[in-house]
Structures are given as C-alpha cells and as structure tokens.
mmCIF file of C-alpha atoms in Angstrom:
data_model
loop_
_atom_site.group_PDB
_atom_site.id
_atom_site.type_symbol
_atom_site.label_atom_id
_atom_site.label_comp_id
_atom_site.label_asym_id
_atom_site.label_seq_id
_atom_site.Cartn_x
_atom_site.Cartn_y
_atom_site.Cartn_z
ATOM 1 C CA VAL A 1 31.056 198.470 58.753
ATOM 2 C CA VAL A 2 31.629 196.029 55.899
ATOM 3 C CA GLY A 3 35.120 195.234 54.705
ATOM 4 C CA GLY A 4 38.089 192.967 54.525
ATOM 5 C CA ASN A 5 38.886 190.379 51.892
ATOM 6 C CA PRO A 6 35.751 189.502 49.880
ATOM 7 C CA LYS A 7 37.177 185.995 49.400
ATOM 8 C CA GLY A 8 37.984 185.593 53.085
ATOM 9 C CA ALA A 9 36.016 183.593 55.611
ATOM 10 C CA PRO A 10 32.734 185.340 56.513
ATOM 11 C CA VAL A 11 32.663 186.975 59.959
ATOM 12 C CA VAL A 12 29.959 189.006 61.676
ATOM 13 C CA VAL A 13 30.741 190.981 64.822
ATOM 14 C CA VAL A 14 27.741 192.351 66.707
ATOM 15 C CA GLY A 15 27.936 194.401 69.863
ATOM 16 C CA ASP A 16 27.385 197.588 71.798
ATOM 17 C CA SER A 17 29.599 200.579 72.642
ATOM 18 C CA ILE A 18 32.485 198.267 73.551
ATOM 19 C CA THR A 19 32.460 196.922 69.991
ATOM 20 C CA LYS A 20 31.985 200.446 68.579
ATOM 21 C CA LEU A 21 35.133 201.628 70.371
ATOM 22 C CA THR A 22 37.048 198.519 69.280
ATOM 23 C CA ALA A 23 35.837 198.584 65.641
ATOM 24 C CA PRO A 24 38.866 200.387 64.118
ATOM 25 C CA HIS A 25 41.184 197.802 65.670
ATOM 26 C CA LEU A 26 38.856 194.968 64.645
ATOM 27 C CA GLU A 27 38.925 196.198 61.054
ATOM 28 C CA ASN A 28 42.700 195.910 61.137
ATOM 29 C CA GLU A 29 42.722 192.463 62.792
ATOM 30 C CA LEU A 30 39.956 191.044 60.566
ATOM 31 C CA LYS A 31 41.230 192.363 57.209
ATOM 32 C CA ARG A 32 41.943 188.805 55.962
ATOM 33 C CA PHE A 33 38.274 187.888 56.506
ATOM 34 C CA SER A 34 35.119 189.174 54.849
ATOM 35 C CA TYR A 35 33.557 190.960 57.783
ATOM 36 C CA VAL A 36 30.522 192.894 58.908
ATOM 37 C CA ILE A 37 30.777 194.854 62.158
ATOM 38 C CA THR A 38 27.563 196.184 63.622
ATOM 39 C CA ALA A 39 27.897 198.097 66.875
ATOM 40 C CA THR A 40 25.295 200.254 68.587
ATOM 41 C CA PRO A 41 26.049 201.995 71.884
ATOM 42 C CA GLY A 42 23.501 201.178 74.580
ATOM 43 C CA ILE A 43 21.910 198.279 72.672
ATOM 44 C CA THR A 44 20.519 195.297 74.546
ATOM 45 C CA MET A 45 20.314 191.687 73.407
ATOM 46 C CA SER A 46 16.585 192.000 72.692
ATOM 47 C CA GLN A 47 17.115 195.158 70.660
ATOM 48 C CA SER A 48 19.911 193.479 68.689
ATOM 49 C CA LEU A 49 17.861 190.368 67.930
ATOM 50 C CA PRO A 50 16.079 191.677 64.773
ATOM 51 C CA ASN A 51 19.439 192.601 63.223
ATOM 52 C CA ILE A 52 20.892 189.186 64.078
ATOM 53 C CA GLN A 53 17.822 187.467 62.608
ATOM 54 C CA ARG A 54 18.065 189.588 59.440
ATOM 55 C CA ILE A 55 21.724 188.705 58.902
ATOM 56 C CA VAL A 56 21.059 185.004 59.597
ATOM 57 C CA SER A 57 18.144 184.932 57.138
ATOM 58 C CA THR A 58 19.906 186.754 54.289
ATOM 59 C CA ARG A 59 23.381 185.199 54.289
ATOM 60 C CA PRO A 60 24.886 181.730 54.320
ATOM 61 C CA ALA A 61 26.053 180.491 57.725
ATOM 62 C CA GLN A 62 28.635 182.840 59.198
ATOM 63 C CA ASN A 63 31.245 182.932 61.932
ATOM 64 C CA TRP A 64 30.150 185.312 64.694
ATOM 65 C CA VAL A 65 31.577 187.302 67.572
ATOM 66 C CA VAL A 66 28.808 188.492 69.897
ATOM 67 C CA GLU A 67 29.636 191.134 72.487
ATOM 68 C CA LEU A 68 26.255 191.840 74.055
ATOM 69 C CA GLY A 69 24.948 191.792 77.597
ATOM 70 C CA THR A 70 26.608 194.791 79.229
ATOM 71 C CA ASN A 71 23.421 196.808 78.758
ATOM 72 C CA ASP A 72 21.292 193.918 80.026
ATOM 73 C CA THR A 73 22.730 193.744 83.531
ATOM 74 C CA THR A 74 19.520 195.141 85.058
ATOM 75 C CA ASN A 75 17.200 193.412 82.588
ATOM 76 C CA PRO A 76 14.781 191.065 84.401
ATOM 77 C CA GLU A 77 14.285 189.294 81.035
ATOM 78 C CA LEU A 78 18.025 188.587 80.619
ATOM 79 C CA GLU A 79 17.546 184.801 80.497
ATOM 80 C CA GLN A 80 14.852 185.033 77.804
ATOM 81 C CA ALA A 81 16.875 187.532 75.774
ATOM 82 C CA PHE A 82 19.860 185.190 75.836
ATOM 83 C CA THR A 83 17.688 182.178 74.895
ATOM 84 C CA SER A 84 16.310 184.108 71.907
ATOM 85 C CA GLU A 85 19.810 185.144 70.829
ATOM 86 C CA VAL A 86 21.087 181.566 71.051
ATOM 87 C CA SER A 87 18.087 180.292 69.108
ATOM 88 C CA ALA A 88 18.707 182.810 66.326
ATOM 89 C CA LEU A 89 22.398 181.896 66.089
ATOM 90 C CA SER A 90 22.179 178.110 66.508
ATOM 91 C CA SER A 91 22.281 177.445 62.740
ATOM 92 C CA GLN A 92 25.513 179.384 62.229
ATOM 93 C CA ARG A 93 28.979 177.901 61.623
ATOM 94 C CA CYS A 94 30.612 179.206 64.778
ATOM 95 C CA VAL A 95 29.640 181.718 67.465
ATOM 96 C CA VAL A 96 32.070 183.271 69.952
ATOM 97 C CA LEU A 97 30.262 184.830 72.916
ATOM 98 C CA LEU A 98 32.040 187.393 75.091
ATOM 99 C CA THR A 99 31.427 187.368 78.812
ATOM 100 C CA VAL A 100 30.507 190.529 80.707
ATOM 101 C CA ASN A 101 32.524 192.106 83.499
ATOM 102 C CA SER A 102 31.052 190.525 86.647
ATOM 103 C CA HIS A 103 31.541 193.598 88.834
ATOM 104 C CA LEU A 104 28.585 195.217 87.019
ATOM 105 C CA ARG A 105 25.769 193.224 88.668
ATOM 106 C CA PRO A 106 25.344 189.929 90.542
ATOM 107 C CA ASN A 107 23.204 188.376 87.772
ATOM 108 C CA VAL A 108 26.126 188.693 85.355
ATOM 109 C CA LEU A 109 27.903 185.734 86.975
ATOM 110 C CA THR A 110 24.875 183.557 86.224
ATOM 111 C CA PHE A 111 24.723 184.940 82.677
ATOM 112 C CA ASP A 112 28.421 184.274 82.076
ATOM 113 C CA GLN A 113 28.057 180.761 83.524
ATOM 114 C CA ARG A 114 25.137 180.105 81.195
ATOM 115 C CA MET A 115 27.353 181.031 78.233
ATOM 116 C CA LYS A 116 30.038 178.644 79.430
ATOM 117 C CA SER A 117 27.518 175.824 79.957
ATOM 118 C CA LEU A 118 26.162 176.358 76.454
ATOM 119 C CA ALA A 119 29.666 176.218 74.994
ATOM 120 C CA ALA A 120 30.345 172.982 76.877
ATOM 121 C CA THR A 121 27.297 171.299 75.353
ATOM 122 C CA ASP A 122 26.904 172.845 71.877
ATOM 123 C CA SER A 123 29.847 172.783 69.451
ATOM 124 C CA VAL A 124 28.608 175.893 67.593
ATOM 125 C CA PHE A 125 29.127 178.132 70.640
ATOM 126 C CA HIS A 126 32.386 179.189 72.291
ATOM 127 C CA VAL A 127 33.278 181.664 75.021
ATOM 128 C CA LEU A 128 35.883 184.382 75.107
ATOM 129 C CA ASP A 129 36.057 185.292 78.786
ATOM 130 C CA TRP A 130 36.623 188.995 78.241
ATOM 131 C CA GLY A 131 34.773 189.846 81.453
ATOM 132 C CA THR A 132 37.333 188.044 83.609
ATOM 133 C CA MET A 133 40.303 189.201 81.532
ATOM 134 C CA GLU A 134 39.367 192.870 81.779
ATOM 135 C CA LEU A 135 38.673 192.518 85.498
ATOM 136 C CA HIS A 136 42.257 191.274 85.990
ATOM 137 C CA ASN A 137 43.729 193.876 83.636
ATOM 138 C CA PRO A 138 42.270 197.207 84.812
ATOM 139 C CA HIS A 139 44.599 199.125 82.483
ATOM 140 C CA TRP A 140 42.480 197.684 79.638
ATOM 141 C CA LEU A 141 39.535 199.753 80.896
ATOM 142 C CA MET A 142 38.645 203.421 80.912
ATOM 143 C CA SER A 143 37.944 205.057 84.269
ATOM 144 C CA ASP A 144 34.260 203.982 84.035
ATOM 145 C CA GLY A 145 35.378 200.356 84.508
ATOM 146 C CA ILE A 146 33.290 199.222 81.520
ATOM 147 C CA HIS A 147 34.642 200.568 78.252
ATOM 148 C CA PRO A 148 38.019 199.464 76.935
ATOM 149 C CA SER A 149 40.906 201.908 76.948
ATOM 150 C CA ARG A 150 43.027 202.165 73.791
ATOM 151 C CA SER A 151 45.210 199.283 74.987
ATOM 152 C CA GLY A 152 42.065 197.322 75.899
ATOM 153 C CA GLN A 153 40.591 197.945 72.450
ATOM 154 C CA ILE A 154 43.753 196.675 70.789
ATOM 155 C CA GLU A 155 43.841 193.620 73.067
ATOM 156 C CA LEU A 156 40.144 192.861 72.602
ATOM 157 C CA ALA A 157 40.416 193.021 68.801
ATOM 158 C CA LEU A 158 43.389 190.644 68.879
ATOM 159 C CA LEU A 159 41.617 188.282 71.291
ATOM 160 C CA GLU A 160 38.545 188.199 69.046
ATOM 161 C CA LYS A 161 40.648 187.426 65.957
ATOM 162 C CA ASN A 162 42.495 184.686 67.828
ATOM 163 C CA ALA A 163 39.200 183.217 69.107
ATOM 164 C CA LEU A 164 37.906 183.067 65.516
ATOM 165 C CA ARG A 165 41.109 181.330 64.450
ATOM 166 C CA SER A 166 41.102 178.903 67.359
ATOM 167 C CA TYR A 167 37.425 178.078 67.829
ATOM 168 C CA CYS A 168 36.142 178.628 64.299
ATOM 169 C CA LYS A 169 39.257 177.243 62.618
ATOM 170 C CA LEU A 170 39.706 180.324 60.429
ATOM 171 C CA LYS A 171 43.060 180.929 58.803
#
C-alpha cells in the first residue's frame, strides 16, 4: 500500500499478518506522511530481507517501522536473520523495531533483548515494546493470542505513529 501526503515525511512499514490486519488503521494514522506499507502474512525476517534491501537501494533514507519476528520464533537462524535485517537498515534515518510477544517461545526474550541492546547503542534504531504491551492487554489480541483484535489494531497503529513522532522526530 502506498499513500498519504506525497510531501510528508517518508515512512516504510514492513511486517507480517499483524501489520496486514493493522494496515487500514495505519493508513489513517499515517496520512500526514508519505508511506509505503508492505505486509505479508507468514513472512519471516529472511524472506522479507530482499524487499527491505530493494526499498533501501531505490529510495533516499526513510523512516521505518519493522514488525517482523513472530514467524521466526522457531527459526534456528533467528540471530543471523536479525543481523542481516539490521545491516540492511543501518543506513536509514530512523528504524522502529517492534518486539514479539514473549509467550510464543523462550528464544523471543533473547530476540527482544537484542533489539533493546541495539537501540541502546545505535541511534538509528528504537524499540516499540509491543510484545510486552499486548501481553498486558489481552483484549488487544484475538483468541489466538498473536493477532491484534480490532481494538489492538487501532492501538498498534496509534503506537506506531507516536513512535515515529517521538523517536524519528516526525511532525
């Protein structure tokens, strides 16, 4: 999905089914920005990497929201996939990474901590701790405990917009 204000700050949102469900609300929240939303249900970080690299190589530096990792919870190459993603995005203006709900798998806590450590040491990267927020707000989730309910979709879209405003200094 491409839209928003062509003169607005450039934003790319990349994610999986969680982003796909949230996209209509994101479109509303991001209408002041020039945005691209790419969301593929079931996609992993490694599968998303070529698309990220294509966007990075064909556009000036962007502001990003990355909601990936839910489909990587059983991936033994999770660390390498994350390293490759970070490498591809390191030249961008600002990158907001969303954490994953830690009840999914034990390795998610390590993954989420790695995001937070990166954000503490690299000013390009920031963390929106969606994983913890949704865990403490079960009404934001569908009965599967993974996908956001309508209220969760609305909240997630607002949180992502506010993270872009706060961390990326977008108006």
